[in-house]
């Protein structure tokens, strides 16, 4: 009878230890996932800020480009060595003789 109680007690001890270890491992995994989630959220905020900074930089560069294009005149182009021509040549995607880098037609 005493021996049966010791075995039952050992069974309960094994069950409690097993459940305790399972609970500890679940808590550790939860902690790891919570930290990773927080890190991803911080990374996302950093990337959003970088995208906003890049968009602002592109906007500034576009403004500078448009300002410089407005300053370019025909007399300035002639002074830099460009000459007028009578032939107007335009590249078209529909033209069969146009060299492209893609195999498919647009």
mmCIF file of C-alpha atoms in Angstrom:
data_model
loop_
_atom_site.group_PDB
_atom_site.id
_atom_site.type_symbol
_atom_site.label_atom_id
_atom_site.label_comp_id
_atom_site.label_asym_id
_atom_site.label_seq_id
_atom_site.Cartn_x
_atom_site.Cartn_y
_atom_site.Cartn_z
ATOM 1 C CA UNK A 1 0.000 0.000 0.000
ATOM 2 C CA UNK A 2 2.785 2.430 0.866
ATOM 3 C CA UNK A 3 4.602 1.413 -2.268
ATOM 4 C CA UNK A 4 1.509 2.227 -4.362
ATOM 5 C CA UNK A 5 1.334 5.658 -2.786
ATOM 6 C CA UNK A 6 4.963 6.343 -3.610
ATOM 7 C CA UNK A 7 4.408 5.341 -7.222
ATOM 8 C CA UNK A 8 1.297 7.489 -7.453
ATOM 9 C CA UNK A 9 3.190 10.334 -5.912
ATOM 10 C CA UNK A 10 6.000 9.821 -8.444
ATOM 11 C CA UNK A 11 3.454 9.868 -11.282
ATOM 12 C CA UNK A 12 2.023 13.151 -10.023
ATOM 13 C CA UNK A 13 5.507 14.576 -9.646
ATOM 14 C CA UNK A 14 6.354 13.628 -13.216
ATOM 15 C CA UNK A 15 3.102 15.171 -14.454
ATOM 16 C CA UNK A 16 3.696 18.395 -12.513
ATOM 17 C CA UNK A 17 7.299 18.635 -13.714
ATOM 18 C CA UNK A 18 6.225 17.962 -17.307
ATOM 19 C CA UNK A 19 3.458 20.566 -17.159
ATOM 20 C CA UNK A 20 5.793 23.057 -15.493
ATOM 21 C CA UNK A 21 8.425 22.573 -18.183
ATOM 22 C CA UNK A 22 5.784 22.907 -20.904
ATOM 23 C CA UNK A 23 4.498 26.114 -19.325
ATOM 24 C CA UNK A 24 8.031 27.517 -19.053
ATOM 25 C CA UNK A 25 8.814 26.706 -22.683
ATOM 26 C CA UNK A 26 5.536 28.291 -23.844
ATOM 27 C CA UNK A 27 6.295 31.432 -21.824
ATOM 28 C CA UNK A 28 9.815 31.625 -23.265
ATOM 29 C CA UNK A 29 8.481 31.236 -26.822
ATOM 30 C CA UNK A 30 5.832 33.890 -26.130
ATOM 31 C CA UNK A 31 8.521 36.253 -24.850
ATOM 32 C CA UNK A 32 10.700 35.666 -27.897
ATOM 33 C CA UNK A 33 7.788 36.266 -30.262
ATOM 34 C CA UNK A 34 6.759 39.419 -28.376
ATOM 35 C CA UNK A 35 10.300 40.817 -28.637
ATOM 36 C CA UNK A 36 10.458 39.980 -32.349
ATOM 37 C CA UNK A 37 7.082 41.634 -32.944
ATOM 38 C CA UNK A 38 8.266 44.780 -31.181
ATOM 39 C CA UNK A 39 11.503 44.771 -33.186
ATOM 40 C CA UNK A 40 9.576 44.434 -36.456
ATOM 41 C CA UNK A 41 7.316 47.341 -35.476
ATOM 42 C CA UNK A 42 10.356 49.512 -34.733
ATOM 43 C CA UNK A 43 11.949 48.492 -38.052
ATOM 44 C CA UNK A 44 8.736 49.369 -39.872
ATOM 45 C CA UNK A 45 8.666 52.824 -38.282
ATOM 46 C CA UNK A 46 12.287 53.381 -39.287
ATOM 47 C CA UNK A 47 11.553 52.293 -42.876
ATOM 48 C CA UNK A 48 8.512 54.583 -43.046
ATOM 49 C CA UNK A 49 10.677 57.497 -41.946
ATOM 50 C CA UNK A 50 13.320 56.619 -44.546
ATOM 51 C CA UNK A 51 10.643 56.471 -47.263
ATOM 52 C CA UNK A 52 9.326 59.879 -46.211
ATOM 53 C CA UNK A 53 12.856 61.325 -46.196
ATOM 54 C CA UNK A 54 13.574 59.862 -49.638
ATOM 55 C CA UNK A 55 10.296 61.222 -51.020
ATOM 56 C CA UNK A 56 11.174 64.675 -49.674
ATOM 57 C CA UNK A 57 14.631 64.437 -51.236
ATOM 58 C CA UNK A 58 13.164 63.403 -54.601
ATOM 59 C CA UNK A 59 10.690 66.270 -54.407
ATOM 60 C CA UNK A 60 13.531 68.720 -53.786
ATOM 61 C CA UNK A 61 15.504 67.297 -56.700
ATOM 62 C CA UNK A 62 12.459 67.503 -58.994
ATOM 63 C CA UNK A 63 11.935 71.127 -57.983
ATOM 64 C CA UNK A 64 15.593 71.895 -58.722
ATOM 65 C CA UNK A 65 15.343 70.111 -62.089
ATOM 66 C CA UNK A 66 12.220 72.029 -63.077
ATOM 67 C CA UNK A 67 13.831 75.324 -62.034
ATOM 68 C CA UNK A 68 16.924 74.572 -64.111
ATOM 69 C CA UNK A 69 14.816 73.516 -67.103
ATOM 70 C CA UNK A 70 13.005 76.866 -66.947
ATOM 71 C CA UNK A 71 16.374 78.656 -67.009
ATOM 72 C CA UNK A 72 17.466 76.885 -70.225
ATOM 73 C CA UNK A 73 16.865 79.031 -73.306
ATOM 74 C CA UNK A 74 17.543 78.614 -77.009
ATOM 75 C CA UNK A 75 20.248 81.303 -76.936
ATOM 76 C CA UNK A 76 21.965 79.489 -74.050
ATOM 77 C CA UNK A 77 21.875 76.220 -76.034
ATOM 78 C CA UNK A 78 23.415 77.947 -79.080
ATOM 79 C CA UNK A 79 26.128 79.417 -76.860
ATOM 80 C CA UNK A 80 26.941 75.902 -75.596
ATOM 81 C CA UNK A 81 27.432 74.610 -79.150
ATOM 82 C CA UNK A 82 24.043 73.150 -80.069
ATOM 83 C CA UNK A 83 22.754 73.878 -83.572
ATOM 84 C CA UNK A 84 19.305 73.972 -85.128
ATOM 85 C CA UNK A 85 18.262 71.113 -87.408
ATOM 86 C CA UNK A 86 15.536 70.703 -90.004
ATOM 87 C CA UNK A 87 14.998 66.951 -89.424
ATOM 88 C CA UNK A 88 12.708 65.907 -86.587
ATOM 89 C CA UNK A 89 13.441 62.366 -85.475
ATOM 90 C CA UNK A 90 11.306 60.737 -82.845
ATOM 91 C CA UNK A 91 11.623 57.267 -81.386
ATOM 92 C CA UNK A 92 8.393 55.298 -81.310
ATOM 93 C CA UNK A 93 7.542 52.002 -79.670
ATOM 94 C CA UNK A 94 5.303 51.201 -82.605
ATOM 95 C CA UNK A 95 8.147 51.445 -85.122
ATOM 96 C CA UNK A 96 9.430 48.018 -86.192
ATOM 97 C CA UNK A 97 12.966 49.344 -86.775
ATOM 98 C CA UNK A 98 13.438 50.630 -83.253
ATOM 99 C CA UNK A 99 16.083 48.872 -81.195
ATOM 100 C CA UNK A 100 14.769 47.713 -77.831
ATOM 101 C CA UNK A 101 16.196 45.777 -74.943
ATOM 102 C CA UNK A 102 13.023 43.737 -74.432
ATOM 103 C CA UNK A 103 11.767 40.838 -76.512
ATOM 104 C CA UNK A 104 8.107 41.625 -76.063
ATOM 105 C CA UNK A 105 6.131 44.463 -77.637
ATOM 106 C CA UNK A 106 4.413 46.960 -75.408
#
